[in-house]
Short mmCIF file of C-alpha atoms and ligand atoms in Angstrom, two decimals:
data_model
loop_
_atom_site.label_atom_id
_atom_site.label_comp_id
_atom_site.label_asym_id
_atom_site.label_seq_id
_atom_site.Cartn_x
_atom_site.Cartn_y
_atom_site.Cartn_z
CA UNK A 1 6.72 21.75 3.54
CA UNK A 2 6.69 21.16 -0.22
CA UNK A 3 3.54 21.27 -2.34
CA UNK A 4 3.34 19.42 -5.65
CA UNK A 5 0.35 20.17 -7.90
CA UNK A 6 -0.97 17.20 -9.85
CA UNK A 7 -2.79 18.39 -12.99
CA UNK A 8 -5.20 15.55 -13.63
CA UNK A 9 -8.81 16.10 -14.83
CA UNK A 10 -9.61 17.13 -11.26
CA UNK A 11 -6.33 18.63 -9.98
CA UNK A 12 -5.06 18.22 -6.42
CA UNK A 13 -2.08 18.93 -4.22
CA UNK A 14 0.45 16.57 -2.64
CA UNK A 15 1.83 18.09 0.57
CA UNK A 16 5.15 16.65 1.76
CA UNK A 17 6.75 17.62 5.06
CA UNK A 18 7.23 16.98 8.75
CA UNK A 19 4.43 17.19 11.31
CA UNK A 20 1.60 17.41 8.78
CA UNK A 21 -0.67 15.16 10.85
CA UNK A 22 -0.85 17.96 13.42
CA UNK A 23 -2.81 20.13 10.99
CA UNK A 24 -4.55 17.41 8.99
CA UNK A 25 -8.04 18.28 10.23
CA UNK A 26 -7.93 21.85 8.96
CA UNK A 27 -6.41 20.76 5.61
CA UNK A 28 -9.09 18.09 5.05
CA UNK A 29 -11.84 20.51 6.06
CA UNK A 30 -10.53 23.25 3.73
CA UNK A 31 -10.23 20.95 0.69
CA UNK A 32 -13.04 18.42 1.16
CA UNK A 33 -15.71 19.90 3.44
CA UNK A 34 -18.45 17.45 4.45
CA UNK A 35 -19.72 16.37 7.87
CA UNK A 36 -18.48 12.81 8.36
CA UNK A 37 -14.96 11.47 7.84
CA UNK A 38 -14.44 7.71 7.58
CA UNK A 39 -10.86 6.93 8.60
CA UNK A 40 -9.70 3.71 6.90
CA UNK A 41 -6.55 2.12 8.27
CA UNK A 42 -4.95 -1.22 9.06
CA UNK A 43 -4.57 -2.32 12.69
CA UNK A 44 -0.83 -1.57 12.88
CA UNK A 45 -1.04 1.93 11.44
CA UNK A 46 -4.23 2.80 13.31
CA UNK A 47 -2.59 1.89 16.62
CA UNK A 48 0.29 4.28 15.80
CA UNK A 49 -1.44 7.26 14.18
CA UNK A 50 -5.20 6.65 14.30
CA UNK A 51 -5.89 8.55 17.51
CA UNK A 52 -3.90 11.61 16.38
CA UNK A 53 -5.69 11.76 13.03
CA UNK A 54 -9.16 11.16 14.50
CA UNK A 55 -8.60 13.88 17.14
CA UNK A 56 -7.50 16.27 14.40
CA UNK A 57 -10.55 15.55 12.26
CA UNK A 58 -12.90 15.88 15.24
CA UNK A 59 -11.24 19.17 16.10
CA UNK A 60 -12.07 20.33 12.58
CA UNK A 61 -15.74 19.54 13.21
CA UNK A 62 -16.06 16.09 11.62
CA UNK A 63 -18.05 13.16 12.95
CA UNK A 64 -15.30 10.53 12.68
CA UNK A 65 -16.01 6.85 12.01
CA UNK A 66 -12.94 4.55 11.93
CA UNK A 67 -12.78 1.36 9.85
CA UNK A 68 -9.80 -0.78 10.86
CA UNK A 69 -8.79 -3.99 9.05
CA UNK A 70 -6.04 -6.58 9.51
CA UNK A 71 -2.73 -5.37 8.03
CA UNK A 72 -1.29 -7.05 4.95
CA UNK A 73 -1.87 -7.65 1.25
CA UNK A 74 -4.22 -10.54 2.05
CA UNK A 75 -6.79 -7.95 3.23
CA UNK A 76 -6.81 -6.14 -0.12
CA UNK A 77 -9.67 -8.25 -1.43
CA UNK A 78 -13.38 -8.19 -2.25
CA UNK A 79 -14.34 -9.34 1.26
CA UNK A 80 -12.70 -6.38 3.01
CA UNK A 81 -13.95 -4.08 0.24
CA UNK A 82 -17.54 -5.31 0.80
CA UNK A 83 -17.17 -4.84 4.58
CA UNK A 84 -15.90 -1.32 4.01
CA UNK A 85 -18.65 -0.13 1.63
CA UNK A 86 -21.28 -1.74 3.89
CA UNK A 87 -19.69 0.11 6.82
CA UNK A 88 -19.90 3.43 4.91
CA UNK A 89 -23.58 2.76 4.21
CA UNK A 90 -24.34 1.74 7.82
CA UNK A 91 -22.64 4.91 9.07
CA UNK A 92 -24.74 6.85 6.54
CA UNK A 93 -21.95 8.65 4.73
CA UNK A 94 -23.44 10.90 2.05
CA UNK A 95 -22.02 12.13 -1.26
CA UNK A 96 -20.51 15.20 0.38
CA UNK A 97 -18.65 13.23 3.07
CA UNK A 98 -15.03 12.10 2.90
CA UNK A 99 -12.94 8.95 3.32
CA UNK A 100 -9.42 9.31 4.72
CA UNK A 101 -7.01 6.46 3.87
CA UNK A 102 -4.30 6.36 6.56
CA UNK A 103 -1.60 3.82 5.77
CA UNK A 104 0.44 2.11 3.09
CA UNK A 105 -0.43 1.08 -0.43
CA UNK A 106 -2.87 -1.61 0.71
CA UNK A 107 -4.95 0.92 2.64
CA UNK A 108 -4.75 3.53 -0.12
CA UNK A 109 -5.76 1.09 -2.87
CA UNK A 110 -8.58 -0.43 -0.82
CA UNK A 111 -9.86 2.87 0.59
CA UNK A 112 -9.54 4.56 -2.79
CA UNK A 113 -11.55 1.83 -4.51
CA UNK A 114 -14.28 2.07 -1.86
CA UNK A 115 -14.36 5.87 -2.23
CA UNK A 116 -14.51 5.53 -6.03
CA UNK A 117 -17.50 3.21 -5.97
CA UNK A 118 -19.54 4.06 -2.87
CA UNK A 119 -22.46 6.25 -4.04
CA UNK A 120 -20.64 6.27 -7.45
CA UNK A 121 -17.79 8.20 -5.91
CA UNK A 122 -17.06 10.29 -2.82
CA UNK A 123 -14.01 12.41 -2.01
CA UNK A 124 -11.03 10.79 -0.38
CA UNK A 125 -7.72 11.81 1.12
CA UNK A 126 -4.49 9.84 1.02
CA UNK A 127 -2.33 9.95 4.15
CA UNK A 128 0.57 7.65 3.12
CA UNK A 129 2.60 6.11 5.95
CA UNK A 130 4.98 3.85 3.98
CA UNK A 131 7.76 5.02 1.68
CA UNK A 132 6.13 3.07 -1.15
CA UNK A 133 2.81 4.83 -0.63
CA UNK A 134 4.50 8.22 -0.28
CA UNK A 135 6.41 7.98 -3.56
CA UNK A 136 3.97 5.98 -5.62
CA UNK A 137 0.59 4.58 -4.63
CA UNK A 138 -0.88 7.67 -2.92
CA UNK A 139 -0.44 9.73 -6.10
CA UNK A 140 -2.13 9.11 -9.44
CA UNK A 141 -5.52 7.69 -8.48
CA UNK A 142 -5.05 4.00 -9.27
CA UNK A 143 -7.33 2.11 -6.87
CA UNK A 144 -7.90 -1.63 -6.73
CA UNK A 145 -8.33 -4.85 -4.83
CA UNK A 146 -6.88 -8.28 -5.68
CA UNK A 147 -8.95 -11.18 -7.00
CA UNK A 148 -8.07 -14.87 -6.54
CA UNK A 149 -7.03 -14.81 -10.22
CA UNK A 150 -4.52 -12.01 -9.78
CA UNK A 151 -3.38 -8.73 -8.32
CA UNK A 152 -5.30 -5.47 -8.68
CA UNK A 153 -7.78 -7.09 -11.08
CA UNK A 154 -10.79 -5.11 -9.81
CA UNK A 155 -10.23 -1.37 -9.67
CA UNK A 156 -10.61 2.01 -11.29
CA UNK A 157 -9.09 5.47 -11.51
CA UNK A 158 -10.22 7.91 -8.82
CA UNK A 159 -7.94 10.78 -7.86
CA UNK A 160 -7.66 11.84 -4.20
CA UNK A 161 -8.71 15.36 -3.22
CA UNK A 162 -5.41 15.91 -1.40
CA UNK A 163 -2.40 13.82 -0.34
CA UNK A 164 -0.91 14.58 3.08
CA UNK A 165 2.52 12.96 3.34
CA UNK A 166 3.84 13.41 6.87
CA UNK A 167 7.45 12.22 6.69
CA UNK A 168 7.50 11.73 10.48
CA UNK A 169 5.24 8.68 10.09
CA UNK A 170 7.97 6.93 8.09
CA UNK A 171 10.22 6.79 11.19
CA UNK A 172 8.25 3.84 12.62
CA UNK A 173 8.51 1.72 9.48
CA UNK A 174 10.18 -1.67 9.93
CA UNK A 175 13.47 -1.81 7.99
CA UNK A 176 12.08 -4.36 5.54
CA UNK A 177 9.07 -2.18 4.68
CA UNK A 178 11.29 0.87 4.20
CA UNK A 179 13.48 -1.22 1.87
CA UNK A 180 10.42 -2.17 -0.19
CA UNK A 181 9.77 1.52 -0.79
CA UNK A 182 13.37 1.96 -1.90
CA UNK A 183 12.66 -0.39 -4.83
CA UNK A 184 10.02 2.04 -6.14
CA UNK A 185 12.40 4.95 -5.51
CA UNK A 186 15.12 3.24 -7.58
CA UNK A 187 12.47 2.59 -10.25
CA UNK A 188 12.01 6.36 -10.72
CA UNK A 189 15.74 6.80 -11.20
CA UNK A 190 15.81 4.03 -13.81
CA UNK A 191 12.89 5.54 -15.72
CA UNK A 192 13.70 9.20 -15.52
CA UNK A 193 17.06 10.27 -14.13
CA UNK A 194 20.60 8.89 -14.10
CA UNK A 195 21.48 11.81 -11.82
CA UNK A 196 18.91 10.62 -9.24
CA UNK A 197 20.41 7.11 -9.42
CA UNK A 198 23.79 8.64 -8.63
CA UNK A 199 22.33 10.56 -5.66
CA UNK A 200 20.80 7.35 -4.32
CA UNK A 201 24.10 5.50 -4.59
CA UNK A 202 26.03 8.30 -2.85
CA UNK A 203 23.59 9.03 0.00
CA UNK A 204 21.19 6.54 1.61
CA UNK A 205 17.54 7.43 0.89
CA UNK A 206 16.82 7.67 4.62
CA UNK A 207 19.36 10.49 4.96
CA UNK A 208 17.73 12.58 2.22
CA UNK A 209 14.09 11.57 2.71
CA UNK A 210 12.36 14.85 1.89
CA UNK A 211 14.42 15.24 -1.31
CA UNK A 212 13.79 11.62 -2.31
CA UNK A 213 10.02 11.72 -1.74
CA UNK A 214 9.65 15.12 -3.42
CA UNK A 215 11.73 14.06 -6.43
CA UNK A 216 9.70 10.88 -6.94
CA UNK A 217 6.35 12.64 -6.47
CA UNK A 218 7.36 15.30 -9.01
CA UNK A 219 8.35 12.60 -11.50
CA UNK A 220 5.05 10.81 -10.94
CA UNK A 221 3.18 14.12 -11.21
CA UNK A 222 4.74 14.74 -14.63
CA UNK A 223 3.75 11.30 -15.87
CA UNK A 224 0.16 11.16 -14.59
CA UNK A 225 -0.57 14.77 -15.54
CA UNK A 226 0.25 13.79 -19.13
CA UNK A 227 -1.34 10.33 -19.13
CA UNK A 228 -3.91 10.01 -16.32
CA UNK A 229 -5.47 6.80 -17.65
CA UNK A 230 -2.37 4.71 -18.40
CA UNK A 231 -2.70 4.70 -22.20
CA UNK A 232 0.89 5.74 -22.95
CA UNK A 233 3.74 7.23 -20.97
CA UNK A 234 2.31 6.18 -17.59
CA UNK A 235 3.03 2.56 -18.53
CA UNK A 236 6.71 3.37 -17.90
CA UNK A 237 5.85 3.36 -14.17
CA UNK A 238 5.26 -0.37 -14.57
CA UNK A 239 9.00 -0.94 -14.97
CA UNK A 240 9.74 -4.09 -12.98
CA UNK A 241 6.06 -4.69 -12.27
CA UNK A 242 5.08 -7.17 -15.01
CA UNK A 243 7.74 -9.71 -14.04
CA UNK A 244 7.49 -8.56 -10.40
CA UNK A 245 3.75 -9.23 -10.14
CA UNK A 246 4.42 -12.73 -11.47
CA UNK A 247 7.01 -13.30 -8.72
CA UNK A 248 4.55 -11.95 -6.12
CA UNK A 249 1.77 -14.22 -7.39
CA UNK A 250 4.01 -17.33 -7.56
CA UNK A 251 5.06 -16.72 -3.94
CA UNK A 252 1.40 -16.25 -2.92
CA UNK A 253 2.46 -12.81 -1.70
CA UNK A 254 5.19 -14.15 0.60
CA UNK A 255 7.56 -11.98 -1.49
CA UNK A 256 6.62 -8.37 -0.73
CA UNK A 257 5.64 -5.95 -3.50
CA UNK A 258 8.85 -3.92 -3.28
CA UNK A 259 11.09 -6.99 -3.33
CA UNK A 260 9.15 -8.37 -6.29
CA UNK A 261 9.55 -5.06 -8.17
CA UNK A 262 13.30 -5.16 -7.47
CA UNK A 263 13.50 -8.68 -8.92
CA UNK A 264 11.32 -7.64 -11.87
CA UNK A 265 13.54 -4.63 -12.65
CA UNK A 266 16.67 -6.79 -12.46
CA UNK A 267 15.12 -9.38 -14.81
CA UNK A 268 13.91 -6.78 -17.32
CA UNK A 269 17.36 -5.13 -17.35
CA UNK A 270 19.22 -8.41 -17.80
CA UNK A 271 16.86 -9.40 -20.60
CA UNK A 272 17.13 -5.99 -22.30
CA UNK A 273 20.91 -6.25 -22.20
CA UNK A 274 20.91 -9.85 -23.49
CA UNK A 275 18.68 -8.75 -26.39
CA UNK A 276 20.98 -5.86 -27.26
CA UNK A 277 18.50 -3.14 -26.20
CA UNK A 278 20.86 -1.55 -23.66
CA UNK A 279 24.49 -1.69 -22.62
CA UNK A 280 25.89 -3.93 -19.86
CA UNK A 281 26.33 -0.85 -17.66
CA UNK A 282 22.53 -0.74 -17.15
CA UNK A 283 22.04 -4.11 -15.38
CA UNK A 284 25.43 -3.70 -13.65
CA UNK A 285 24.52 -0.32 -12.14
CA UNK A 286 20.96 -1.33 -11.27
CA UNK A 287 21.97 -4.61 -9.60
CA UNK A 288 24.70 -2.88 -7.59
CA UNK A 289 22.21 -0.27 -6.36
CA UNK A 290 19.55 -2.88 -5.49
CA UNK A 291 22.16 -4.84 -3.50
CA UNK A 292 23.34 -1.64 -1.79
CA UNK A 293 19.75 -1.16 -0.60
CA UNK A 294 19.45 -4.80 0.53
CA UNK A 295 16.98 -5.69 -2.22
CA UNK A 296 16.85 -9.03 -4.08
CA UNK A 297 17.86 -9.34 -7.74
CA UNK A 298 16.72 -12.85 -8.67
CA UNK A 299 14.15 -15.57 -8.08
CA UNK A 300 14.07 -19.37 -7.95
CA UNK A 301 10.66 -19.55 -9.62
CA UNK A 302 10.95 -21.17 -13.04
CA UNK A 303 10.20 -19.36 -16.30
CA UNK A 304 7.18 -21.70 -16.72
CA UNK A 305 5.70 -20.76 -13.34
CA UNK A 306 6.32 -17.06 -13.87
CA UNK A 307 4.80 -17.22 -17.35
CA UNK A 308 1.66 -18.90 -15.96
CA UNK A 309 1.27 -16.15 -13.36
CA UNK A 310 2.09 -13.41 -15.84
CA UNK A 311 -0.73 -14.55 -18.15
CA UNK A 312 -3.20 -13.32 -15.49
CA UNK A 313 -1.65 -9.84 -15.44
CA UNK A 314 -4.14 -7.04 -16.06
CA UNK A 315 -1.68 -5.31 -18.39
CA UNK A 316 -2.06 -8.02 -21.06
CA UNK A 317 -3.88 -6.82 -24.18
CA UNK A 318 -5.20 -9.76 -26.21
CA UNK A 319 -2.16 -11.85 -27.09
CA UNK A 320 0.43 -9.13 -26.43
CA UNK A 321 1.89 -7.22 -23.52
CA UNK A 322 3.83 -3.97 -23.19
CA UNK A 323 7.12 -4.73 -21.45
CA UNK A 324 9.03 -1.80 -19.97
CA UNK A 325 12.74 -2.02 -20.68
CA UNK A 326 15.68 0.27 -20.02
CA UNK A 327 17.57 1.54 -23.06
CA UNK A 328 20.10 3.52 -21.03
CA UNK A 329 20.58 4.55 -17.40
CA UNK A 330 17.76 6.91 -16.40
CA UNK A 331 15.62 6.06 -19.43
CA UNK A 332 13.12 3.30 -20.23
CA UNK A 333 10.86 2.60 -23.16
CA UNK A 334 7.78 0.57 -23.95
CA UNK A 335 8.58 -2.66 -25.81
CA UNK A 336 5.52 -4.44 -27.25
CA UNK A 337 5.93 -8.23 -27.05
CA UNK A 338 3.85 -11.23 -28.06
CA UNK A 339 2.84 -13.34 -25.06
CA UNK A 340 4.41 -16.33 -26.82
CA UNK A 341 7.77 -14.51 -26.70
CA UNK A 342 7.55 -13.82 -22.94
CA UNK A 343 9.12 -17.16 -21.82
CA UNK A 344 12.24 -16.20 -23.82
CA UNK A 345 12.26 -12.79 -22.11
CA UNK A 346 11.97 -14.48 -18.70
CA UNK A 347 14.83 -16.85 -19.53
CA UNK A 348 16.98 -13.96 -20.76
CA UNK A 349 16.12 -12.20 -17.48
CA UNK A 350 17.63 -15.04 -15.48
CA UNK A 351 14.63 -17.32 -14.76
CA UNK A 352 15.49 -21.01 -14.89
P1 NAD B 401 1.14 -2.05 3.16
O1 NAD B 401 0.10 -1.01 3.02
O2 NAD B 401 0.65 -3.43 3.44
O3 NAD B 401 2.17 -1.62 4.29
C1 NAD B 401 3.22 -2.51 4.62
C2 NAD B 401 3.25 -2.82 6.11
O4 NAD B 401 3.74 -1.68 6.80
C3 NAD B 401 1.90 -3.14 6.72
O5 NAD B 401 2.01 -4.24 7.57
C4 NAD B 401 1.54 -1.90 7.53
O6 NAD B 401 0.75 -2.17 8.65
C5 NAD B 401 2.89 -1.38 7.92
N1 NAD B 401 2.98 0.06 8.10
C6 NAD B 401 2.50 1.02 7.28
N2 NAD B 401 2.89 2.23 7.69
C7 NAD B 401 3.60 2.05 8.81
C8 NAD B 401 4.30 2.93 9.69
N3 NAD B 401 4.35 4.24 9.44
N4 NAD B 401 4.93 2.41 10.74
C9 NAD B 401 4.94 1.06 10.96
N5 NAD B 401 4.32 0.16 10.16
C10 NAD B 401 3.66 0.67 9.08
O7 NAD B 401 2.04 -2.16 1.85
P2 NAD B 401 2.84 -1.09 0.99
O8 NAD B 401 4.16 -1.70 0.74
O9 NAD B 401 2.74 0.27 1.54
O10 NAD B 401 2.01 -1.08 -0.38
C11 NAD B 401 1.91 -2.23 -1.20
C12 NAD B 401 0.61 -2.15 -1.95
O11 NAD B 401 0.60 -0.96 -2.75
C13 NAD B 401 0.41 -3.31 -2.92
O12 NAD B 401 -0.91 -3.79 -2.75
C14 NAD B 401 0.57 -2.68 -4.28
O13 NAD B 401 -0.19 -3.33 -5.27
C15 NAD B 401 0.08 -1.29 -4.03
N6 NAD B 401 0.60 -0.28 -4.99
C16 NAD B 401 -0.29 0.54 -5.57
C17 NAD B 401 0.14 1.52 -6.44
C18 NAD B 401 -0.85 2.47 -7.05
O14 NAD B 401 -0.47 3.26 -7.92
N7 NAD B 401 -2.08 2.48 -6.62
C19 NAD B 401 1.50 1.67 -6.71
C20 NAD B 401 2.41 0.82 -6.08
C21 NAD B 401 1.94 -0.17 -5.20
N1 LIG B 402 2.27 2.58 -9.88
C1 LIG B 402 2.03 2.70 -11.29
C2 LIG B 402 1.11 3.79 -11.65
O1 LIG B 402 0.64 4.52 -10.81
O2 LIG B 402 0.82 3.96 -12.80
#
């Protein structure tokens, strides 16, 4: 088992290894204390791992109350959020109790937002069960739900008390969901390490899972420890996300988050190359790696449609936006752009 210490205002540990669910009760008890544990999970994940986690928590002396919602991005909204905080109140969770988010990024974001706001904040634990959640969303304390106007528009920062990443849970992931996580994994390589990109091209992520998850979590740890509240360097983690969120929104979430990020990274790299900000080797290498991992590299949505969706992105500041662009393999930078210039970026990225 590997432990990664995240040095945010309130520090915490990410534990990565096999079989961690089998000792989850004792770990949650040691770090969080409290009397009641609300286990938040979607129906698919709860049916796979809910009983094991609840038994563990009960064995550690918790009164366990499960909240199970319908799987999928469509549940990450104000309605499910309201049901969840009402549930916490009905079950009389107090400020010393704990919420345990068991699942992918949807569960972590939703559960984290409820934990951040219920009673002005209670402790919560992330138990990521998708590759995407393991390498990205379970670490760093970004919590949110979607609004009809756009993705993640209501949320706040609230760091978990501990992250328990049991790699064994990733074995039941459908291939498509695993692939989505690979987009975020490739993102880390593009931002931070040409060497990691090479490792990913030489050995499939599935065959080096512990190394891949640990490498990504360490990279994310470095970024969020320096910039917890997304004012500077942390924005690099949005590589592929500004254009990607627009693709996701245009598709009404039919395109999954990971696929959208893959498309967004490909567009940003093509555009950066077309504008002379990086060499042709950058989009060439990235596109080859995305294809190797079965990820998409383009979209049929028009530049007009994408621009309309992008204008609702929470990362817009007044009339400008910080685009994240690669300047060489394994390195990205923040490129401020006027919103009026974004259609040209989208066109340079390959949008029709
Ligand atoms: P998800 O939580 O919807 O999980 C994807 C699917 O996999 C679901 O249907 C789920 O039931 C299923 N699943 C999960 N674990 C499983 C397992 N072990 N075995 C079998 N099936 C399993 O989606 P996701 O891709 O994990 O996360 C996407 C969400 O994460 C988006 O809402 C995105 O905005 C958010 N996100 C947040 C951050 C952050 O920093 N907070 C970062 C990246 C993404
Ligand atoms: N997933 C982007 C971030 O955590 O900042």
